[in-house]
Steps between C-alpha positions, in 0.01 A plus 500: 500500500242324284414669170127516579569668833753736340250620238236546770744693721582737213129555429489346154207288620232589753511163674754224525246254365472701176880504474510122546238451230697721258809285557304180437364643173852571375474881519813534715856431384827522691815533289298399192351179642137446601493430873283343767372720786748343742808608299746695714616838367824677581649846439609552137236259363300625201124451529240534223135531603214502249215704643222689317659409163826672599826312557662673798875440523667541839846466646506411869722726714413361842246278674236687706434382857124522447241678283624853437332834440468626144765769556762243608469259205792652305741401778441133424472491118592683180230512233665444160176460303541648150277801422358314198316262735288788634444664160357182347187539711 
């Protein structure tokens, strides 16, 4: 699945267009490398997303079939963002 669609499916961005723009601006990294919106992601990839001055760090568990409800997000990813990222605000 494309990284822009993946981030939209997991509700990190409200629209897929916003997710695509974030990728083009260099705010999304997969395994430490800045990626284009068309980059394919796979289980066990590590994704970093810069949003609202916070660097969210995720590990992909599985690929969702489509956009998922907020309660089901944890099935598809593990949030490994350090607590210091949220306290810096």
